[in-house]
JSON list of C-alpha atoms in Angstrom, two decimals:
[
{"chain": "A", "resi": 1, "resn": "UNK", "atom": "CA", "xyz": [22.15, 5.89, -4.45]},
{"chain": "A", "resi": 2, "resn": "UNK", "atom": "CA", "xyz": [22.48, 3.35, -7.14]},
{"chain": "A", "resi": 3, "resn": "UNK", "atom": "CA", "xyz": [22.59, 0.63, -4.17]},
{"chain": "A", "resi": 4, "resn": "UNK", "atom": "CA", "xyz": [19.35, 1.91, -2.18]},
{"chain": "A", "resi": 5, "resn": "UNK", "atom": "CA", "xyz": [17.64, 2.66, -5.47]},
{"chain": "A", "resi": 6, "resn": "UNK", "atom": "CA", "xyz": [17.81, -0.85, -6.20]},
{"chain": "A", "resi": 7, "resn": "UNK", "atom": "CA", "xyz": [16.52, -2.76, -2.86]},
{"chain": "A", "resi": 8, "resn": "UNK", "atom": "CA", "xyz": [14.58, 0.28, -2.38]},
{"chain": "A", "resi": 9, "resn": "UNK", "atom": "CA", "xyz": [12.51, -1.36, -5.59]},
{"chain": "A", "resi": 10, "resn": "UNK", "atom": "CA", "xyz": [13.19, -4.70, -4.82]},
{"chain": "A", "resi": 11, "resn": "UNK", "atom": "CA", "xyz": [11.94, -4.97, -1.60]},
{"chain": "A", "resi": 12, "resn": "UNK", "atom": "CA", "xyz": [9.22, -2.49, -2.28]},
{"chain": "A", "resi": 13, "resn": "UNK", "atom": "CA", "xyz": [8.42, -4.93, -5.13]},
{"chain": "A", "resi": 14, "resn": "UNK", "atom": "CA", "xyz": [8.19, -8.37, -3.03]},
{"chain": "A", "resi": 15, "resn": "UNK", "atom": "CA", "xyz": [6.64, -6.49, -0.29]},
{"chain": "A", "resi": 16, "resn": "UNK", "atom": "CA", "xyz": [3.33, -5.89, -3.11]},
{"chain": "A", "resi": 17, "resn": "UNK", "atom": "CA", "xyz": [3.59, -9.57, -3.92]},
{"chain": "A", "resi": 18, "resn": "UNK", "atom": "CA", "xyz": [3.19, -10.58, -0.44]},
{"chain": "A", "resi": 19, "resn": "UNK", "atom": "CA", "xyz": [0.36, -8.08, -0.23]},
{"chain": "A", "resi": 20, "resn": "UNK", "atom": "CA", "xyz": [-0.99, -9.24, -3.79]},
{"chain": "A", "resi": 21, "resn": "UNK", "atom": "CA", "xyz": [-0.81, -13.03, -2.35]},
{"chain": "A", "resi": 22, "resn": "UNK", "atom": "CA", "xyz": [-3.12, -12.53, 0.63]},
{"chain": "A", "resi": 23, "resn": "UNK", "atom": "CA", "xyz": [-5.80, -10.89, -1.06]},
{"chain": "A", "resi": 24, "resn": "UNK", "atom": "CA", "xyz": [-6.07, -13.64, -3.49]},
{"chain": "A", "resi": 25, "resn": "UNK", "atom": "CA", "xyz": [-9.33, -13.40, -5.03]},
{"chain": "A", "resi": 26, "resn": "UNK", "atom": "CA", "xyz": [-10.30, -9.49, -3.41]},
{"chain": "A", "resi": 27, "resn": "UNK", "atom": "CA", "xyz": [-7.43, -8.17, -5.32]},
{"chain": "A", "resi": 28, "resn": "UNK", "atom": "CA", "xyz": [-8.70, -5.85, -8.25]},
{"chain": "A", "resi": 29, "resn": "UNK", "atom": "CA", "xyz": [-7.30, -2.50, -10.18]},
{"chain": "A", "resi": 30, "resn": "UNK", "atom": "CA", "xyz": [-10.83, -0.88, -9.32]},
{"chain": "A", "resi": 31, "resn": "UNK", "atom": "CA", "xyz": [-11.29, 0.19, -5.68]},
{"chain": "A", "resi": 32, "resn": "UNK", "atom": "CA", "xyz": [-14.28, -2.29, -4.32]},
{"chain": "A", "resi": 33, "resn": "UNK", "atom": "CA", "xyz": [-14.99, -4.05, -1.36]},
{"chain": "A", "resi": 34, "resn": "UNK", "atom": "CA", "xyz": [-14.29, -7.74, -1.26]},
{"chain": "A", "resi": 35, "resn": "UNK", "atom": "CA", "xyz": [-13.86, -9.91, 1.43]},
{"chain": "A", "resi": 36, "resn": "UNK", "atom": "CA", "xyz": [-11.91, -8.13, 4.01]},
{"chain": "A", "resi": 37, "resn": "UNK", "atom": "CA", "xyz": [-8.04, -9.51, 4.54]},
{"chain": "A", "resi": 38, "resn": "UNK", "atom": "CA", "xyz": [-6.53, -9.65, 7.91]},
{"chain": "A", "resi": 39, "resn": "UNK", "atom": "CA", "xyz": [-3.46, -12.11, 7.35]},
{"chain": "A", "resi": 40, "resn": "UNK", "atom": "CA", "xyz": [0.16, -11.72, 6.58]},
{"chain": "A", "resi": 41, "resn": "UNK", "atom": "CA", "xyz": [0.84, -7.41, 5.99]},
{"chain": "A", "resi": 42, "resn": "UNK", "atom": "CA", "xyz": [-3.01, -6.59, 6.64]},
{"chain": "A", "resi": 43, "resn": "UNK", "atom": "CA", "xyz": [-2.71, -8.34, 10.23]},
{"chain": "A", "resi": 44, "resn": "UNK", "atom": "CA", "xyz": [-0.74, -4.46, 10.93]},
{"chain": "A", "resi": 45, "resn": "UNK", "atom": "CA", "xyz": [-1.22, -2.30, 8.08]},
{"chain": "A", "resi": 46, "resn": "UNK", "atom": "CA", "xyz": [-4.58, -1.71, 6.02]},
{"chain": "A", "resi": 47, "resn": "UNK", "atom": "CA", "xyz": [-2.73, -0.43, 3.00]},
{"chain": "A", "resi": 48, "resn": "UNK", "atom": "CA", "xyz": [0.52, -3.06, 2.82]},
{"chain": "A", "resi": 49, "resn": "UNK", "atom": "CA", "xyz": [0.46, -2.89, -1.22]},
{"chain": "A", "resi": 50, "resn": "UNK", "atom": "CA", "xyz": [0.21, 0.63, -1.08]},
{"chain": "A", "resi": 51, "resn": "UNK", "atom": "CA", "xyz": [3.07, 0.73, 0.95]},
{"chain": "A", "resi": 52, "resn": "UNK", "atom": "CA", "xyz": [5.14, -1.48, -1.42]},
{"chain": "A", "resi": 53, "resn": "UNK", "atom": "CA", "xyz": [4.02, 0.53, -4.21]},
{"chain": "A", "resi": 54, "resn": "UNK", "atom": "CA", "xyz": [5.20, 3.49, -2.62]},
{"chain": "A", "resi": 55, "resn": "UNK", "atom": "CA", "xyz": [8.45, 1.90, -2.04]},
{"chain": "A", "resi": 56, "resn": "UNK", "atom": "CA", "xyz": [9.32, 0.91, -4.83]},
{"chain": "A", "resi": 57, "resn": "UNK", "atom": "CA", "xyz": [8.75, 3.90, -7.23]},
{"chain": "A", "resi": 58, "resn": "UNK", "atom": "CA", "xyz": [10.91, 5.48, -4.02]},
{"chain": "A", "resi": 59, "resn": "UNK", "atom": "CA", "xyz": [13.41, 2.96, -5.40]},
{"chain": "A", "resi": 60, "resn": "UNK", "atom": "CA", "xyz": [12.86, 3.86, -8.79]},
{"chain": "A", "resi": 61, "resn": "UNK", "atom": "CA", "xyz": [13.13, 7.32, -8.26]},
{"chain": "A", "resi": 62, "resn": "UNK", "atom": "CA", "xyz": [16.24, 7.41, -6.65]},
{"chain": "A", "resi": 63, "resn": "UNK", "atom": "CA", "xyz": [17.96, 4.68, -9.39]},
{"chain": "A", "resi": 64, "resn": "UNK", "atom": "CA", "xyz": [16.37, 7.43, -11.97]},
{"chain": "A", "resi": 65, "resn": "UNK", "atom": "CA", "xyz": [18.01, 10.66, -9.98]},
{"chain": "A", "resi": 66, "resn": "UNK", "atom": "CA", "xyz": [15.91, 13.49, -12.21]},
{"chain": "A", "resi": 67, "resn": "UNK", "atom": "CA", "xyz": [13.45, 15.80, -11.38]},
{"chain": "A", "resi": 68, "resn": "UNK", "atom": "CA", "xyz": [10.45, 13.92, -13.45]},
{"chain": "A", "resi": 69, "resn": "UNK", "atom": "CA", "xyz": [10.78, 10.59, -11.35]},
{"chain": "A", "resi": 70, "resn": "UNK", "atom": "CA", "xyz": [10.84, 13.00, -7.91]},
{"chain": "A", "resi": 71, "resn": "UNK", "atom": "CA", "xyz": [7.65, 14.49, -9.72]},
{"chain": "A", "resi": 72, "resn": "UNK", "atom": "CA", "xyz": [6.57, 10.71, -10.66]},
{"chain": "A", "resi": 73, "resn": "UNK", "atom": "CA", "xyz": [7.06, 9.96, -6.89]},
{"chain": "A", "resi": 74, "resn": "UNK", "atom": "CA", "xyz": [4.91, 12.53, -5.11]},
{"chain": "A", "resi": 75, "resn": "UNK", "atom": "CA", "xyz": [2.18, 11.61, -7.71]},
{"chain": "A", "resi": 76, "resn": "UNK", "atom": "CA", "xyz": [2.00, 7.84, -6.67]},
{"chain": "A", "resi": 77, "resn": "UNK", "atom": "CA", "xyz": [2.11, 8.92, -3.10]},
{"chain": "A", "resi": 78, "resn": "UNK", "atom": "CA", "xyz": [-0.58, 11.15, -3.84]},
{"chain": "A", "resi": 79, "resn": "UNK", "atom": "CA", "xyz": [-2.62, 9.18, -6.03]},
{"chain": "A", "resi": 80, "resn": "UNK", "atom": "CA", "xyz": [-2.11, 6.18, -3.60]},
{"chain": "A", "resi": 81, "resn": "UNK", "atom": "CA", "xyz": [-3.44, 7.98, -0.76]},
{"chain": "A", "resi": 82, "resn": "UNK", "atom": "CA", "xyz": [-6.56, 9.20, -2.50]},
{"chain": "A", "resi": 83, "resn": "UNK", "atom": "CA", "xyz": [-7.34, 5.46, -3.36]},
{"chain": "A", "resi": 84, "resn": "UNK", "atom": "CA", "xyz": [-6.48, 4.28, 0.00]},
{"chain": "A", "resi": 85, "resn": "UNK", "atom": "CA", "xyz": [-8.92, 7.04, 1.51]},
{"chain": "A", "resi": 86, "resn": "UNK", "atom": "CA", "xyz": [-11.90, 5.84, -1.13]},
{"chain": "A", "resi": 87, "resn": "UNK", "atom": "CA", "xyz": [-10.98, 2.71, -0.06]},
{"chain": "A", "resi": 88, "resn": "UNK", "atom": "CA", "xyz": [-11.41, 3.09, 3.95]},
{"chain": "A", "resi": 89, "resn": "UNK", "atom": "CA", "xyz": [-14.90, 5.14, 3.33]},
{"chain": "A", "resi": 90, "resn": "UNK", "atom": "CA", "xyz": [-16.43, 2.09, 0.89]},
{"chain": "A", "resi": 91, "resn": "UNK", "atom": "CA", "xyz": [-15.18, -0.45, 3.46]},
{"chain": "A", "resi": 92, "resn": "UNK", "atom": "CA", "xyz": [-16.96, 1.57, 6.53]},
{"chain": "A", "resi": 93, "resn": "UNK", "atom": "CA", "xyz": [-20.31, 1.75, 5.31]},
{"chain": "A", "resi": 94, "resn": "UNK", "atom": "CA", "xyz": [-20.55, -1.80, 4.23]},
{"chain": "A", "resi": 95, "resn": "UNK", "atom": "CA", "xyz": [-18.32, -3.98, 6.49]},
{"chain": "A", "resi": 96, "resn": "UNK", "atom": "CA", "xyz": [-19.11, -3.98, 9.96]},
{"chain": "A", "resi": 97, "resn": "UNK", "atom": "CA", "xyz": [-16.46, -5.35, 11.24]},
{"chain": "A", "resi": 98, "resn": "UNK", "atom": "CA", "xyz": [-14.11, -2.38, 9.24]},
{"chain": "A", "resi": 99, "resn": "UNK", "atom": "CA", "xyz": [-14.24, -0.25, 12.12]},
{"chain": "A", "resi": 100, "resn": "UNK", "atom": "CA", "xyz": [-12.78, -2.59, 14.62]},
{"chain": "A", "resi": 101, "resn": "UNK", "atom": "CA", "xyz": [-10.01, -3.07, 12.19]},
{"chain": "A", "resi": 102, "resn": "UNK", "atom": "CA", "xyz": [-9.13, 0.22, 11.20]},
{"chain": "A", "resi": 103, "resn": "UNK", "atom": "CA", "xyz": [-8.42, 0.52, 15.25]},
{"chain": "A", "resi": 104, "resn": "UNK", "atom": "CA", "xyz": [-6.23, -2.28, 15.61]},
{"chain": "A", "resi": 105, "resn": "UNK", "atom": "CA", "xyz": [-3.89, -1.46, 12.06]},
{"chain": "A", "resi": 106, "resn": "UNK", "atom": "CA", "xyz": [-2.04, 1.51, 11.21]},
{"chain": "A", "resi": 107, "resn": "UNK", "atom": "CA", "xyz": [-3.26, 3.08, 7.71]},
{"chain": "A", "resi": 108, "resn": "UNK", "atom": "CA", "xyz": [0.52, 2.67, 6.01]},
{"chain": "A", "resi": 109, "resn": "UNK", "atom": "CA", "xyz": [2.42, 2.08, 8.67]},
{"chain": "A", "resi": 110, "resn": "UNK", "atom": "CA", "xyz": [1.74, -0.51, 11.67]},
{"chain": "A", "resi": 111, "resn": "UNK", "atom": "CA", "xyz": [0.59, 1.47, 14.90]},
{"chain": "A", "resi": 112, "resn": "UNK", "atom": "CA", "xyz": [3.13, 1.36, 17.97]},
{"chain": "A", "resi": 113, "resn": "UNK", "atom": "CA", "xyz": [0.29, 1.40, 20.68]}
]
């Protein structure tokens, strides 16, 4: 587990600095809408720092092995989800071209068709 834990984090990790490098200047701690991002992870996924969030507190949770980081984990999840989803509904009603996007991307995961 030790193993996992650890790319588990790193690659969760360098996945949110990829993320983190295309948003440049939209990137903020507060959900708002900025300029919308369609390069590099957000070319398939609306959420890609999410994602690497999410994976790497999985890797963090699995180096840790207790109860508290499995609690930890299911909180980010949660919590990351619930920003996403505040997210999607600010970007909607004021970028047009949102809609068309949302189609073409998976939420946290790239669609297959």
């Amino acid at each position: 587990l030790d193993m996992t834990g650890l790319a588990l984090g790193l690659f969760g990790a360098a996945f949110s600095i990829w993320a983190i490098a295309h948003l440049r200047a939209s990137f903020g701690l507060r959900t708002a809408v900025r300029e919308l991002v369609t390069s590099g992870p957000y070319r398939r996924i609306r959420h890609p720092l999410y994602v690497g969030e999410i994976v790497h507190v999985s890797g963090i949770a699995l180096l840790a092995a207790t109860p508290a980081a499995l609690y930890l984990l299911v909180l980010a999840v949660a919590l990351q989800a619930v920003r996403a989803k505040i997210e999607e509904r600010k970007f909607l009603a004021s970028v047009p071209e949102y809609a068309e996007f949302r189609r073409n991307t998976g939420f946290l995961w790239p669609k297959v068709f």
